[in-house]
mmCIF file of C-alpha atoms and ligand atoms in Angstrom:
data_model
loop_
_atom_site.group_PDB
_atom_site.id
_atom_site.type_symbol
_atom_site.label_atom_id
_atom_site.label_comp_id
_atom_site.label_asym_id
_atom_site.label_seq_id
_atom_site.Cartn_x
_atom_site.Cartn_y
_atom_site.Cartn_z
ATOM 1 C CA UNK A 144 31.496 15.249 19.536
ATOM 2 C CA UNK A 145 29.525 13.401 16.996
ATOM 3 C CA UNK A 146 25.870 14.837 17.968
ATOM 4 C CA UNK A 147 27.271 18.374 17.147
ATOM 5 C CA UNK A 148 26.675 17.432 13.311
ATOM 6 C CA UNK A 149 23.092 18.052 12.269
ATOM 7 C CA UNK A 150 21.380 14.953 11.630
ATOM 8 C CA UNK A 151 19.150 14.570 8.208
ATOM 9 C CA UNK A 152 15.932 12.985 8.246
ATOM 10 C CA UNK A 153 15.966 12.154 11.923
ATOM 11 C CA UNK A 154 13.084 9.157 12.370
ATOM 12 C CA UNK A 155 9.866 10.080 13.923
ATOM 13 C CA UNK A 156 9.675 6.471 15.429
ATOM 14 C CA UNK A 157 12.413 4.622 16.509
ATOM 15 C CA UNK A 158 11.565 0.815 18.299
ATOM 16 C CA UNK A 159 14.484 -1.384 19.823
ATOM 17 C CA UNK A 160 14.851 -4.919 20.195
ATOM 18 C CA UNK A 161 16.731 -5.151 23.591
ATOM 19 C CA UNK A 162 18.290 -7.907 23.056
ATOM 20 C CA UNK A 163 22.091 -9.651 24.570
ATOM 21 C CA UNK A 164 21.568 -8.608 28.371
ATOM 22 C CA UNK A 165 21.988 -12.627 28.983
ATOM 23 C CA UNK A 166 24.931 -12.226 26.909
ATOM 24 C CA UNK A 167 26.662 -9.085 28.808
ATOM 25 C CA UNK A 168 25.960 -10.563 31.961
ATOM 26 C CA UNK A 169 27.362 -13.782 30.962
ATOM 27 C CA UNK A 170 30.397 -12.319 29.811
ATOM 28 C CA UNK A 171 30.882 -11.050 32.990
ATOM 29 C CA UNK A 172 30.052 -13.991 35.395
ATOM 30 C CA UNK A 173 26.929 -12.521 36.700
ATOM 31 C CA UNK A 174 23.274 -13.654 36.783
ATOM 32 C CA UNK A 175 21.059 -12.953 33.723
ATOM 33 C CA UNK A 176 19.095 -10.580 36.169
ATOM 34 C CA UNK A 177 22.114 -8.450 36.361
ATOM 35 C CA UNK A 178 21.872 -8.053 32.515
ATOM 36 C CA UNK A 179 18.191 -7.071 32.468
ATOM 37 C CA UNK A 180 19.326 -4.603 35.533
ATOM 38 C CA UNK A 181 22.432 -3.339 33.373
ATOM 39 C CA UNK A 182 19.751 -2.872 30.488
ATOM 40 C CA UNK A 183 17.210 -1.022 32.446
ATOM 41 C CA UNK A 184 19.925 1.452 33.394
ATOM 42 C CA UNK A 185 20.527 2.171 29.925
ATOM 43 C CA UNK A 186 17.003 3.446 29.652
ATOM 44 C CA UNK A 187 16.973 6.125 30.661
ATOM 45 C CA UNK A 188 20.001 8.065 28.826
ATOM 46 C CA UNK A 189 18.771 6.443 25.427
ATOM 47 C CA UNK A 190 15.253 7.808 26.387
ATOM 48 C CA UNK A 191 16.855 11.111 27.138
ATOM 49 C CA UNK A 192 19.240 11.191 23.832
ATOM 50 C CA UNK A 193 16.240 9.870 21.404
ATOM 51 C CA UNK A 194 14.184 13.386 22.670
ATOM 52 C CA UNK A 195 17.090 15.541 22.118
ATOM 53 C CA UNK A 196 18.034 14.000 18.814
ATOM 54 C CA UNK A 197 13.978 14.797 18.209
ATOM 55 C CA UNK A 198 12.859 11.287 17.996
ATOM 56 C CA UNK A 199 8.923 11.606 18.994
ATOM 57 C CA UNK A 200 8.387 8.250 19.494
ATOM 58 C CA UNK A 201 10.734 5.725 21.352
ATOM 59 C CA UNK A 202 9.551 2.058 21.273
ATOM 60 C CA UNK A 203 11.506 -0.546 23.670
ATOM 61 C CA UNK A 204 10.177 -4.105 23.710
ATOM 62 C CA UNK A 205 11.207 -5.555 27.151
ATOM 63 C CA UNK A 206 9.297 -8.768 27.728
ATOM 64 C CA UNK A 207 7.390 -10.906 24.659
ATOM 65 C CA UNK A 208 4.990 -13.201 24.973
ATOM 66 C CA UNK A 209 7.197 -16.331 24.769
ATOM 67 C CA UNK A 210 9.429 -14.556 27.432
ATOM 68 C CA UNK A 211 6.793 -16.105 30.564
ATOM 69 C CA UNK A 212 8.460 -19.705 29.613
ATOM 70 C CA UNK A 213 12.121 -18.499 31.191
ATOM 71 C CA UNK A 214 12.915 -19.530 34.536
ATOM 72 C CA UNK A 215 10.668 -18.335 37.140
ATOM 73 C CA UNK A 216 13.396 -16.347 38.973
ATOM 74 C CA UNK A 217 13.709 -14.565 35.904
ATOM 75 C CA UNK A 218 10.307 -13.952 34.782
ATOM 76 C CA UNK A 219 9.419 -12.760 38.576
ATOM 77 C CA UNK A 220 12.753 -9.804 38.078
ATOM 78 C CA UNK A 221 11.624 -8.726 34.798
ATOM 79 C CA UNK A 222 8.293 -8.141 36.382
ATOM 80 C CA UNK A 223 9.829 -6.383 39.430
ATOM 81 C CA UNK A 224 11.146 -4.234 36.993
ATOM 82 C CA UNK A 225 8.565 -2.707 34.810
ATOM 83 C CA UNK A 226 7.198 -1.881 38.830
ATOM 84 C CA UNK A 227 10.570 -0.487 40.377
ATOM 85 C CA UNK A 228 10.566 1.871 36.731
ATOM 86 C CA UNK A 229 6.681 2.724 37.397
ATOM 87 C CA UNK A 230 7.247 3.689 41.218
ATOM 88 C CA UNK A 231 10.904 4.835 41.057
ATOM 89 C CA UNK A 232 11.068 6.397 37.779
ATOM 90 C CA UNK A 233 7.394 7.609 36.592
ATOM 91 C CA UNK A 234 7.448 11.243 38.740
ATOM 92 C CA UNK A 235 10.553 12.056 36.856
ATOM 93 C CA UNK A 236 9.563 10.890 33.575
ATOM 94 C CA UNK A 237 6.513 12.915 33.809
ATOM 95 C CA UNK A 238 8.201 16.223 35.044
ATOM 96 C CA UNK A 239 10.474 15.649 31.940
ATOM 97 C CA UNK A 240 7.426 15.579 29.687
ATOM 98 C CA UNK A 241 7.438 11.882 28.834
ATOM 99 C CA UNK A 242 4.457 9.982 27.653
ATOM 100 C CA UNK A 243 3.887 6.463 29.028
ATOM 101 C CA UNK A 244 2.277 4.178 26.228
ATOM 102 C CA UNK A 245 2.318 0.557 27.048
ATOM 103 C CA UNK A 246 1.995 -1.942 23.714
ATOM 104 C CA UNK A 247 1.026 -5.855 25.070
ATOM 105 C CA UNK A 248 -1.439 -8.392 26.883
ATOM 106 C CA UNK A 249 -2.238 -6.424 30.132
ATOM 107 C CA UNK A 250 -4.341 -8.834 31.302
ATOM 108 C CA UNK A 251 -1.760 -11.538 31.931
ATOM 109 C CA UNK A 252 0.058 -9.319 34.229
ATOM 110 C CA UNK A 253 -0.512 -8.966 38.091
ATOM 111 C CA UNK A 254 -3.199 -7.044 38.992
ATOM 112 C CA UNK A 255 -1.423 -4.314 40.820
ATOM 113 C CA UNK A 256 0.731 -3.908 38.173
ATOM 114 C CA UNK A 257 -2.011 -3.604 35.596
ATOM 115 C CA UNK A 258 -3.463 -0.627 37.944
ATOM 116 C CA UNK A 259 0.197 1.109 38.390
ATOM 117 C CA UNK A 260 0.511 1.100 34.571
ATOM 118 C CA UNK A 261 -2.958 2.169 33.772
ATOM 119 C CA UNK A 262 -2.278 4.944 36.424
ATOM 120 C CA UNK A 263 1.442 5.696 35.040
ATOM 121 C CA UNK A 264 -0.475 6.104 31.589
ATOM 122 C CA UNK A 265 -3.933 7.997 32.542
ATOM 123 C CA UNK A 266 -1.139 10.420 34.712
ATOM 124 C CA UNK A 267 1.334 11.375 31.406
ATOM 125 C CA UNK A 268 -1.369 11.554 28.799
ATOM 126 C CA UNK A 269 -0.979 14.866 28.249
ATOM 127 C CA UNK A 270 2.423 14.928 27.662
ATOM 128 C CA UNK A 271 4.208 15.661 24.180
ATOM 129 C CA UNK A 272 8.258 16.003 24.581
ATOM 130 C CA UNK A 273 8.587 12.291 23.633
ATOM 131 C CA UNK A 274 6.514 8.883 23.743
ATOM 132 C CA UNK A 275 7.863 5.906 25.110
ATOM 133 C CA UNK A 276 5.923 2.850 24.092
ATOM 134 C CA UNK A 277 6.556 -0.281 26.751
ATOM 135 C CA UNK A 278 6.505 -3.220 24.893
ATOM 136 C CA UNK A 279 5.677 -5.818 27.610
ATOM 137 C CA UNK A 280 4.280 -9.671 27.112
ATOM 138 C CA UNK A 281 3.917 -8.754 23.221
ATOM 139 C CA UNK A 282 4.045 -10.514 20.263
ATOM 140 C CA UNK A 283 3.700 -9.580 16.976
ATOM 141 C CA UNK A 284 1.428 -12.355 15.993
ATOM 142 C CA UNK A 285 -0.783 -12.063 19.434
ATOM 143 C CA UNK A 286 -0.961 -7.864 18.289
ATOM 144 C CA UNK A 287 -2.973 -9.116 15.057
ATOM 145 C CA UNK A 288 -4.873 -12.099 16.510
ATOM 146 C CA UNK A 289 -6.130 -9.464 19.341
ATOM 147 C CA UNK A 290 -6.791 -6.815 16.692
ATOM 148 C CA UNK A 291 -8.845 -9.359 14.890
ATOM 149 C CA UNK A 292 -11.290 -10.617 17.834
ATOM 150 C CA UNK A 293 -11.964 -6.913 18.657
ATOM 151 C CA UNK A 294 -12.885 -6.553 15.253
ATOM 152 C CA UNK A 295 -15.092 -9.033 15.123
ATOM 153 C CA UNK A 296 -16.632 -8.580 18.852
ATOM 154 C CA UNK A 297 -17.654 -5.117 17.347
ATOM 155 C CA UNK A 298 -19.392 -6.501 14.548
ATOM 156 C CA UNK A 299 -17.375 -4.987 11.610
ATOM 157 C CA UNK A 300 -18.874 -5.649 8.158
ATOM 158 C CA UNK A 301 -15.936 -7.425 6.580
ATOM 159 C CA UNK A 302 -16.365 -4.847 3.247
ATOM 160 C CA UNK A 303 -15.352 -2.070 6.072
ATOM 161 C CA UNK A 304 -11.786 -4.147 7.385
ATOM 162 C CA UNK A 305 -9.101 -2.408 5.448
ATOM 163 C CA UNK A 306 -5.364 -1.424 6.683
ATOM 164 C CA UNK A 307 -6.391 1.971 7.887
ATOM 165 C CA UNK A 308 -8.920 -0.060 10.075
ATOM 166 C CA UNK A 309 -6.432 -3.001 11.228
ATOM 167 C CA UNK A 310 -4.149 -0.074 11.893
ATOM 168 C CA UNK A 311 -6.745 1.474 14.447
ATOM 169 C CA UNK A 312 -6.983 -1.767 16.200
ATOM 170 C CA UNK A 313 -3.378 -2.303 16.987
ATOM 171 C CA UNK A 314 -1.904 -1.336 20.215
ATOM 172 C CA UNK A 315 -0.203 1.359 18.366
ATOM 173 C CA UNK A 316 -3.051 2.911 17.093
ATOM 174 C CA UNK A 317 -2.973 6.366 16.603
ATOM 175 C CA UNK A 318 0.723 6.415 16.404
ATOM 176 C CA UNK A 319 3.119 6.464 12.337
ATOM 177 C CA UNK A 320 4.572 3.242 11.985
ATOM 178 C CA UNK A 321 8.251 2.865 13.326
ATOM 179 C CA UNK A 322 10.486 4.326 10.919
ATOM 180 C CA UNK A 323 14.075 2.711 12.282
ATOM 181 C CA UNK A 324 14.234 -0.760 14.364
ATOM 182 C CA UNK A 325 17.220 -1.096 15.976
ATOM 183 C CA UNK A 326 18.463 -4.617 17.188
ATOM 184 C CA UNK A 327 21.395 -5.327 19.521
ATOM 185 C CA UNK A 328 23.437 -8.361 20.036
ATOM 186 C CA UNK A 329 23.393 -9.405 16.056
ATOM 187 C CA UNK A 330 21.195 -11.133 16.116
ATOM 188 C CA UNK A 331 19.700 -11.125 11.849
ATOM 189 C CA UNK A 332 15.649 -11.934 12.676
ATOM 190 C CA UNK A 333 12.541 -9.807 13.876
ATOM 191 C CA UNK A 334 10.854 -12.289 15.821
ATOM 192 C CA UNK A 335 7.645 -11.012 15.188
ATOM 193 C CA UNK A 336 8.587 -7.142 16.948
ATOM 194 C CA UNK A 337 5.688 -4.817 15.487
ATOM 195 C CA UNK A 338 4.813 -7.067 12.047
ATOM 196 C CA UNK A 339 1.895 -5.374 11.098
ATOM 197 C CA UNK A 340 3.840 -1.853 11.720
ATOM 198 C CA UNK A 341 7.114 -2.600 10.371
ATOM 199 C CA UNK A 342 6.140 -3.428 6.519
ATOM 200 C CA UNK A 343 8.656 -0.144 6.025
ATOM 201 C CA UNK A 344 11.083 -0.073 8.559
ATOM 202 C CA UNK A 345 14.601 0.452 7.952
ATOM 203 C CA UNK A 346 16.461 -2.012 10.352
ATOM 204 C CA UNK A 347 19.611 -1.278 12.317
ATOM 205 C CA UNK A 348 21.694 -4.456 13.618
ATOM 206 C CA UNK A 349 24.422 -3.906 16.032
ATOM 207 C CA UNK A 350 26.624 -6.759 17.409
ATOM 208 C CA UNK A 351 26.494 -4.778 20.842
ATOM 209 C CA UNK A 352 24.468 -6.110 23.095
ATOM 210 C CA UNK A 353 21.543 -3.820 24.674
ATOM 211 C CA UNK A 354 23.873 -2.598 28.233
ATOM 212 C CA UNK A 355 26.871 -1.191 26.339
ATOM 213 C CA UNK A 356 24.269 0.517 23.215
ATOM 214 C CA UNK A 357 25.238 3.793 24.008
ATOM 215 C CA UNK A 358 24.342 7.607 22.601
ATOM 216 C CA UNK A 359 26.725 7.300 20.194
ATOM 217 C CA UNK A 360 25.822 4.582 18.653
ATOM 218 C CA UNK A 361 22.086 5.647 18.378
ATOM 219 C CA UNK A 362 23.579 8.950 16.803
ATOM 220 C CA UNK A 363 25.210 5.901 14.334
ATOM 221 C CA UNK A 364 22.016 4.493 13.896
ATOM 222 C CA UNK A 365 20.482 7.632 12.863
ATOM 223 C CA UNK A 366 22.855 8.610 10.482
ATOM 224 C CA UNK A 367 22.502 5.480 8.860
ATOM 225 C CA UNK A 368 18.604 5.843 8.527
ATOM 226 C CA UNK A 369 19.499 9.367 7.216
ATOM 227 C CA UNK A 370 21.243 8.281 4.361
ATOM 228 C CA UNK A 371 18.545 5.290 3.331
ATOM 229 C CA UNK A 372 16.550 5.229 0.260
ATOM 230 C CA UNK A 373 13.123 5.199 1.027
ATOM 231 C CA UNK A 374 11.003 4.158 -1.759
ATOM 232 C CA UNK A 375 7.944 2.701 0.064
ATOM 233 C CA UNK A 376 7.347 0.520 -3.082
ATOM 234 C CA UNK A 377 7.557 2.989 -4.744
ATOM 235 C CA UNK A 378 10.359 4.388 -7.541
ATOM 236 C CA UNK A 379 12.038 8.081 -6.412
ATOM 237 C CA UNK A 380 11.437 11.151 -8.518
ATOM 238 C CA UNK A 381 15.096 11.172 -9.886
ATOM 239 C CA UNK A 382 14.868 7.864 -11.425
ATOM 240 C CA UNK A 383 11.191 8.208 -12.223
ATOM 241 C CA UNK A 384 12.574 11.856 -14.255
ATOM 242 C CA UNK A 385 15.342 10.188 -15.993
ATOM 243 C CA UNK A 386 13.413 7.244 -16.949
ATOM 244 C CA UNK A 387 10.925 9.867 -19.230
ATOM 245 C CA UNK A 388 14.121 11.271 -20.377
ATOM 246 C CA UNK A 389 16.024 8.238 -21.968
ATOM 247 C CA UNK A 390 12.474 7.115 -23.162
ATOM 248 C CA UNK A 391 12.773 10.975 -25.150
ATOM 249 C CA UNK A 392 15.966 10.153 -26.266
ATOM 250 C CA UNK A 393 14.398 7.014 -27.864
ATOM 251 C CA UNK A 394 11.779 8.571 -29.206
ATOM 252 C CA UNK A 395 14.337 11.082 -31.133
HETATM 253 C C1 LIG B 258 16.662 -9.723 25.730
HETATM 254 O O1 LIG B 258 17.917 -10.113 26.182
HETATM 255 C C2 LIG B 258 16.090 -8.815 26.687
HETATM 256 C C3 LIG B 258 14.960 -9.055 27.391
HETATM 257 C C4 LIG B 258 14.167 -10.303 27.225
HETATM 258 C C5 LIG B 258 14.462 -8.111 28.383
HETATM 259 C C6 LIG B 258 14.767 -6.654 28.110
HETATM 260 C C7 LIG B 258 14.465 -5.912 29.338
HETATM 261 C C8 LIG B 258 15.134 -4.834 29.796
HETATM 262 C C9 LIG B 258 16.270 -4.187 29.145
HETATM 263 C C10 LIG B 258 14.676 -4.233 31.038
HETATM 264 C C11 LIG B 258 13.745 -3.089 30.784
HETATM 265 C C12 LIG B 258 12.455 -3.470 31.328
HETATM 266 C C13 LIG B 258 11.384 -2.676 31.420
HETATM 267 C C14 LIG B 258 10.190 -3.194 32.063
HETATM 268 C C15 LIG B 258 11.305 -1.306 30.895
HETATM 269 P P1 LIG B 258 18.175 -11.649 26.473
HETATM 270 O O2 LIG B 258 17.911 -11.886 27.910
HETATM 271 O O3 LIG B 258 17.372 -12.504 25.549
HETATM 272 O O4 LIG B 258 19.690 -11.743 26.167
HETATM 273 P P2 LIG B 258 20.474 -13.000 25.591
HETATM 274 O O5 LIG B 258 19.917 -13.238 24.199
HETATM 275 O O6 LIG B 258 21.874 -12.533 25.578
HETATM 276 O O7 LIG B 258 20.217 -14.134 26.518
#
């Protein structure tokens, strides 16, 4: 088995773009819903896989904001989902130490639902074997336009707004920035997931689409992030060390 090598550098924050569950279901003659239900089945072994692989933070993104203009069936099952996982799901996820974070526009969501996920997330606070951040009616851009009005509506000097600061008002705050984003289904764009987080992500893009993205293939994903050179802008000590050295040579 793959996972019985030891993986190096294993990300402390992995976020996936969920995306091809039209796709799969398409493929198969079945609605679109049937995709999104596929998907949501995949949850919970990737959840499960990212803790043992000793990911601490798993970041799905499961409905954006320009997700409320698909059909209305749709929109109404991708709702009924995020509530089936809160009342079917959240007793287990808590009992296996799993802490609910939830990254979007709350307010735009029904308000039962916005009590069950306040609830799901006041209830696993405490807990510390992995985070998984819901990603639900976000947007990149909306993240820094909201950041910005609460900034302003507590009366910030601008002299004080810096990145730390911008960081503190995002709805990751508190949290490193995603190391690894993973995208399914090929598709070669971002569209917008985590912009102000992901100036340093390493990106992983698999043709697969979310429903078939299996523990192996995160294990694949991993690996690749383990052999990436991270520079951060930066230049690495090795090149940095032989740089002095050639400029010796010169000098002799
Ligand atoms: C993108 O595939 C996927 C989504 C818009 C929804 C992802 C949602 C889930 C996997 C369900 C999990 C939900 C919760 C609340 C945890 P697409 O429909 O755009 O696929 P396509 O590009 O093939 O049409």
């Amino acid at each position: 088995m793959a996972e019985e090598k030891t993986l190096e550098n294993v990300p402390r924050h992995v976020a996936i773009i969920m995306d091809g569950n039209g796709r799969w279901a398409k493929a198969r003659g079945l609605p679109r819903l049937a995709g999104h239900r596929a998907g949501t089945e995949n949850l919970r072994p990737i959840l499960e896989a990212s803790a043992e692989f000793g990911i601490e933070i798993l970041t799905i993104w499961a409905f954006s904001t320009e997700n409320w203009s698909r059909p209305e069936v749709e929109v109404r099952g991708l709702l009924r989902i995020l509530q089936r996982m809160i009342q079917r799901d959240l007793g287990e996820l808590h009992k296996q130490g799993v802490q609910l974070r939830y990254l979007g526009r709350l307010d735009r969501l029904p308000e039962g639902l916005q009590k069950q996920v306040l609830d799901a997330i006041e209830l696993t606070k405490d807990n510390d074997r992995i985070v998984l951040n819901v990603a639900f009616d976000y947007g990149g851009r909306e993240e820094i336009v909201q950041a910005v009005q609460h900034i302003i509506r507590d009366g910030i000097p601008a002299e004080d707004v810096d990145e730390a600061l911008l960081s503190s008002y995002m709805y990751t705050a508190g949290q490193p920035d995603p190391d690894l984003i993973i995208r399914t289904s090929g598709e070669l764009r971002t569209s917008g997931f985590m912009l102000w987080q992901s100036a340093y992500s390493e990106y992983y893009i698999t043709p697969t689409f979310w429903p078939d993205f299996d523990k192996e293939e995160l294990y694949r994903a991993l690996e690749a992030f383990g052999q990436r050179d991270r520079r951060f802008g930066g230049i690495k000590d090795d090149y940095g060390s032989s740089r002095q050295a050639r400029k010796g040579k010169d000098k002799a």
